[in-house]
Amino acid sequence: MLKSRFTLALMLLAVATASVYFLLPKAASLPQPTARPIVALVPMGTTDEYWKAVHAGGIKAAKELNVELIWQGPIRRDDRSSQLDVVDSMVIRGVSGIVLAPIDNMALRSPVNDAYLSHIPVIVIDSDLASDKQESFIRTDNEAAGFLAGEHLASLLGYKGRVAILRGVEGNSSTDHREVGFIKAIRQHKDMQIVSDSQHGGGTTESAYKASENLIAPFKNADKLNLDGIFCPNESTTFGMLRALQDGGLAGKIKFVGFDFSPKLLAALRTGEISALVAQDPVTMGYLGVKAVVDKLQGKELTRVVDVKATIVTQKNIDEPAVKGIIEPDLSILETKR
Ligand code: BDR
């Protein structure tokens, strides 16, 4: 009895297997998907509006150039170990190319070197890397942009007064260079003094808020600030400082030049709580990063350093079409499925 049931079960299994085999289309008859290049776009962080715009630019290029885009990066823009892990994983995965905004100009050299040894082209965007293994560096000229910010703040103050700078993340090349440029500009004017330049805002708005309170405290006298001007070198330090000034009843009572843009920063520019913003072009940076990988894969020569422009945005030009095109990027592409 047991034998005949076993035999029956075997027969049923054979019939089922055969029918599945004949029913399923043969792998050979399926259209073979064309192997599109896979490009990894690895930002410093993913919360700032700036990186969302970089992502939108990358998607635009990926669609136009028919490549598969992987967007992966740390949440916080000071989380070195997470970014290292992401780049390592992309190298192991064997992607076709990597576009990287390095959180730290030294720490990210090792995985980039691994990519180089694996013949995976790396394009650095936004913030420099102390390496010669990247194929190209697409960036804002950060020292020049910092100098522009310094000159603008100086002009707002009539080239005299006491100014402070809230620095970004230590080791982060983009903000480091802006800070150098800003200080160079201020030091050109003999009646101007930098009275605070040692506070670092870190990688988040929250850490920047706390650092801003620490920076402001020694200069605060009731509802006045014994300070004439402030500079912040990126989106999170600018927003953290804005919130600290607002909470301290000091917003609008001091000349304040920030960096980057977001709806909240632009709203503060319109009210006068922020005097000016240095706007980059993150959509173009993301776009050119992905395009550079494809160009490299096609054997094209790449330019070692590509400048993307920076624009001083003020209440005077904020509604000009050319400026609106930069500070109101179309991010709707982020909603479409890639
Ligand atoms: C900010 O960090 C910088 O590296 C970018 O240029 C931008 O200013 C975004 O987090």
XYZ file of C-alpha atoms and ligand atoms in Angstrom:
348
model
C 0.000 0.000 0.000
C 2.712 2.433 1.082
C 4.732 1.532 -2.047
C 1.850 2.259 -4.431
C 1.127 5.634 -2.754
C 4.802 6.556 -3.008
C 4.802 5.554 -6.682
C 1.678 7.647 -7.267
C 3.242 10.674 -5.527
C 6.364 10.348 -7.689
C 4.239 10.162 -10.860
C 2.223 13.264 -9.867
C 5.463 15.169 -9.112
C 6.884 14.217 -12.511
C 3.712 15.409 -14.312
C 3.662 18.676 -12.340
C 7.334 19.354 -13.059
C 6.951 18.629 -16.758
C 3.898 20.874 -17.089
C 5.619 23.755 -15.317
C 8.612 23.333 -17.643
C 6.478 23.413 -20.809
C 4.190 26.194 -19.546
C 6.972 28.621 -18.606
C 8.503 30.556 -21.511
C 12.027 29.410 -22.195
C 14.674 31.701 -20.772
C 16.157 31.872 -24.248
C 12.921 33.296 -25.682
C 12.708 36.108 -23.071
C 13.999 39.426 -24.385
C 17.446 39.741 -22.847
C 17.504 43.055 -20.931
C 20.240 45.281 -22.268
C 22.875 45.638 -19.565
C 22.550 49.355 -18.774
C 25.495 50.891 -16.945
C 24.838 51.224 -13.218
C 25.976 54.518 -11.691
C 26.099 55.038 -7.929
C 25.495 58.620 -6.798
C 26.777 58.888 -3.207
C 26.006 62.204 -1.465
C 27.454 63.464 1.824
C 24.041 63.387 3.403
C 20.415 63.018 2.369
C 18.497 65.467 4.538
C 19.630 68.867 3.252
C 17.604 70.327 0.340
C 20.925 70.671 -1.430
C 21.359 66.906 -1.787
C 17.793 66.446 -3.004
C 18.653 68.848 -5.842
C 21.873 66.938 -6.576
C 19.761 63.764 -6.724
C 17.288 65.379 -9.137
C 20.152 66.343 -11.436
C 21.506 62.805 -11.304
C 18.133 61.281 -12.187
C 17.765 63.712 -15.115
C 21.130 62.622 -16.521
C 20.383 58.923 -15.859
C 17.117 59.137 -17.804
C 18.680 61.006 -20.722
C 21.709 58.696 -20.902
C 19.870 55.431 -20.192
C 21.799 54.397 -17.124
C 20.516 52.837 -13.924
C 21.075 55.196 -10.974
C 21.658 54.080 -7.400
C 21.202 56.901 -4.866
C 22.665 56.006 -1.489
C 24.343 58.063 1.206
C 24.454 58.750 4.943
C 21.553 60.586 6.593
C 23.917 62.932 8.472
C 26.517 64.793 6.425
C 29.217 64.097 9.044
C 28.742 60.309 9.166
C 32.060 59.270 7.639
C 31.789 55.552 8.458
C 28.397 55.210 6.760
C 29.680 56.883 3.615
C 32.767 54.649 3.640
C 30.493 51.591 3.880
C 28.349 52.797 0.972
C 31.321 53.322 -1.340
C 32.828 49.976 -0.308
C 29.522 48.238 -1.074
C 29.325 49.852 -4.522
C 32.838 48.681 -5.345
C 31.988 45.127 -4.218
C 28.774 45.287 -6.232
C 30.876 46.179 -9.262
C 28.899 49.229 -10.377
C 29.934 50.851 -13.666
C 30.897 54.143 -12.023
C 30.640 56.164 -8.819
C 29.796 59.829 -8.309
C 30.915 60.806 -4.797
C 30.645 63.922 -2.629
C 33.247 62.988 0.023
C 32.374 63.890 3.596
C 36.062 63.942 4.441
C 38.863 64.798 2.022
C 41.145 62.150 3.549
C 38.914 59.388 4.951
C 37.309 58.568 1.589
C 40.639 58.040 -0.211
C 40.806 54.329 0.611
C 37.495 53.167 -0.962
C 38.142 55.448 -3.941
C 41.515 53.780 -4.374
C 39.776 50.378 -4.255
C 37.375 51.564 -6.958
C 40.330 52.693 -9.054
C 42.011 49.295 -8.695
C 38.717 47.672 -9.729
C 38.585 49.916 -12.832
C 35.453 51.661 -11.564
C 35.694 55.349 -12.529
C 35.040 57.789 -9.677
C 33.830 61.330 -10.266
C 34.125 63.591 -7.214
C 31.533 66.325 -6.869
C 30.999 69.205 -4.464
C 33.863 68.646 -2.028
C 37.460 67.813 -2.883
C 39.278 64.555 -2.123
C 43.012 64.478 -1.375
C 43.607 61.829 -4.034
C 44.620 61.563 -7.695
C 42.429 58.543 -8.375
C 39.269 60.432 -9.274
C 38.672 61.034 -12.980
C 37.233 64.534 -12.516
C 36.185 67.020 -9.818
C 32.961 68.934 -10.425
C 32.458 71.676 -7.872
C 31.703 75.215 -6.901
C 34.964 77.138 -6.588
C 34.472 77.157 -2.841
C 37.281 79.493 -1.859
C 36.105 82.033 -4.433
C 32.507 81.620 -3.224
C 33.590 82.183 0.378
C 35.523 85.275 -0.727
C 32.393 86.528 -2.524
C 30.395 86.053 0.700
C 33.039 87.956 2.686
C 33.144 90.822 0.241
C 29.344 91.040 0.219
C 29.136 91.092 4.024
C 31.894 93.706 4.157
C 29.999 95.887 1.682
C 26.796 95.559 3.729
C 28.742 96.797 6.790
C 30.439 99.694 5.031
C 33.771 97.843 5.303
C 33.949 98.179 9.061
C 32.799 96.228 12.116
C 33.059 92.952 14.019
C 32.119 89.702 12.295
C 31.884 86.029 13.260
C 31.971 82.789 11.274
C 30.262 79.531 12.242
C 32.354 76.837 10.568
C 31.020 73.604 9.033
C 32.358 70.067 9.623
C 36.090 69.727 10.262
C 37.828 67.968 7.355
C 35.024 68.762 4.956
C 36.793 70.389 2.030
C 33.839 72.357 0.615
C 33.101 74.343 3.769
C 36.787 74.501 4.795
C 37.596 76.321 1.546
C 34.627 78.691 1.880
C 35.805 79.620 5.350
C 39.314 80.334 3.996
C 37.895 82.532 1.251
C 35.597 84.403 3.630
C 38.418 85.147 6.095
C 40.697 86.286 3.241
C 38.059 88.798 2.119
C 37.419 90.211 5.592
C 41.139 90.521 6.329
C 41.468 92.832 3.329
C 39.591 95.544 5.227
C 41.583 97.154 8.042
C 38.478 98.399 9.890
C 36.968 94.910 10.070
C 37.653 92.294 12.767
C 36.880 88.574 12.954
C 35.905 88.217 16.608
C 34.859 84.530 16.491
C 36.026 81.788 14.110
C 36.456 78.694 16.236
C 32.918 77.272 16.531
C 32.057 74.304 14.244
C 28.388 73.750 13.394
C 28.844 70.041 12.644
C 26.707 68.007 10.243
C 23.134 68.801 11.261
C 20.896 71.808 11.864
C 20.561 70.725 15.492
C 24.329 70.667 16.088
C 24.618 73.986 14.252
C 21.850 75.493 16.430
C 23.739 74.582 19.605
C 27.053 75.873 18.207
C 25.303 79.088 17.152
C 23.992 79.663 20.667
C 27.526 79.131 22.010
C 28.915 81.561 19.440
C 26.297 84.261 20.106
C 26.296 84.079 23.929
C 29.487 86.100 24.624
C 28.271 88.925 22.354
C 24.684 89.058 23.589
C 23.648 92.033 25.675
C 19.895 91.980 26.470
C 18.243 92.006 23.024
C 21.310 93.415 21.313
C 24.316 91.649 19.840
C 27.778 93.224 20.178
C 28.478 91.834 16.721
C 27.869 93.379 13.293
C 27.920 90.442 10.901
C 27.825 86.632 10.685
C 28.774 84.150 7.935
C 27.742 80.497 7.707
C 29.305 78.228 5.011
C 26.468 75.797 4.164
C 22.761 74.951 4.448
C 22.706 73.344 7.899
C 24.946 75.932 9.583
C 22.937 78.745 7.987
C 19.619 77.281 9.122
C 20.918 76.447 12.602
C 22.196 80.017 13.025
C 18.916 81.465 11.703
C 16.909 79.467 14.244
C 19.233 80.525 17.082
C 18.951 84.202 16.087
C 15.159 83.892 15.814
C 14.850 82.166 19.197
C 17.087 84.823 20.735
C 15.001 87.676 19.289
C 18.050 88.762 17.272
C 17.044 87.822 13.715
C 17.162 90.820 11.390
C 19.261 92.797 13.865
C 22.576 91.744 12.350
C 23.917 91.352 8.810
C 23.840 87.635 8.068
C 25.283 85.988 4.939
C 24.579 82.291 4.541
C 25.197 79.561 1.988
C 22.840 77.391 -0.076
C 19.084 77.727 -0.324
C 15.896 76.047 0.849
C 12.316 77.324 1.141
C 12.945 78.304 4.788
C 16.218 80.100 4.052
C 14.657 81.962 1.115
C 11.693 82.977 3.291
C 14.135 84.447 5.834
C 15.919 86.263 2.995
C 12.630 87.865 1.979
C 11.923 89.029 5.557
C 15.469 90.406 5.989
C 16.405 87.925 8.748
C 19.072 86.739 6.297
C 20.862 89.451 4.280
C 22.169 87.276 1.431
C 22.662 83.639 0.428
C 25.389 82.165 -1.764
C 23.469 79.777 -4.009
C 25.210 76.933 -5.797
C 23.761 74.907 -8.669
C 23.325 71.398 -7.165
C 21.072 70.133 -9.972
C 23.809 70.832 -12.520
C 26.408 69.272 -10.211
C 24.426 66.023 -9.956
C 23.710 66.015 -13.679
C 27.320 66.618 -14.721
C 28.551 63.985 -12.246
C 26.490 61.205 -13.816
C 27.225 62.455 -17.345
C 30.965 62.406 -16.606
C 30.785 58.707 -15.663
C 29.023 57.892 -18.940
C 31.528 59.981 -20.892
C 34.371 58.085 -19.207
C 32.750 54.727 -19.964
C 32.561 55.816 -23.590
C 36.289 56.540 -23.565
C 35.962 60.314 -23.674
C 38.603 62.569 -22.104
C 37.348 64.306 -18.953
C 38.263 67.754 -17.665
C 40.109 67.394 -14.349
C 38.241 70.245 -12.612
C 34.854 71.575 -13.717
C 33.482 74.761 -12.127
C 29.782 75.123 -11.418
C 28.756 78.695 -10.741
C 27.748 80.310 -7.446
C 25.354 83.248 -7.241
C 24.859 85.809 -4.465
C 21.095 85.967 -3.896
C 19.636 89.068 -2.245
C 16.224 90.691 -1.926
C 17.127 92.688 -5.042
C 17.641 89.721 -7.420
C 15.657 86.896 -5.767
C 12.827 87.229 -8.306
C 15.000 87.556 -11.411
C 14.338 84.650 -13.823
C 18.007 83.550 -13.943
C 18.154 83.407 -10.141
C 14.749 81.721 -9.810
C 16.001 79.036 -12.191
C 18.678 78.170 -9.630
C 16.890 78.622 -6.298
C 13.605 77.015 -7.366
C 14.847 73.795 -8.993
C 12.237 71.428 -10.413
C 12.421 68.470 -8.031
C 9.329 66.726 -9.448
C 11.646 64.179 -11.099
C 12.268 62.825 -7.578
C 8.649 61.630 -7.501
C 8.874 59.638 -10.716
C 9.953 56.000 -10.305
C 13.454 55.443 -11.646
C 26.184 71.494 1.883
O 27.395 70.792 2.147
C 28.351 71.145 1.147
O 29.293 70.149 0.948
C 27.515 71.422 -0.062
O 28.229 72.186 -1.032
C 26.398 72.213 0.560
O 26.837 73.529 0.778
C 25.011 70.545 1.829
O 24.947 69.725 2.973
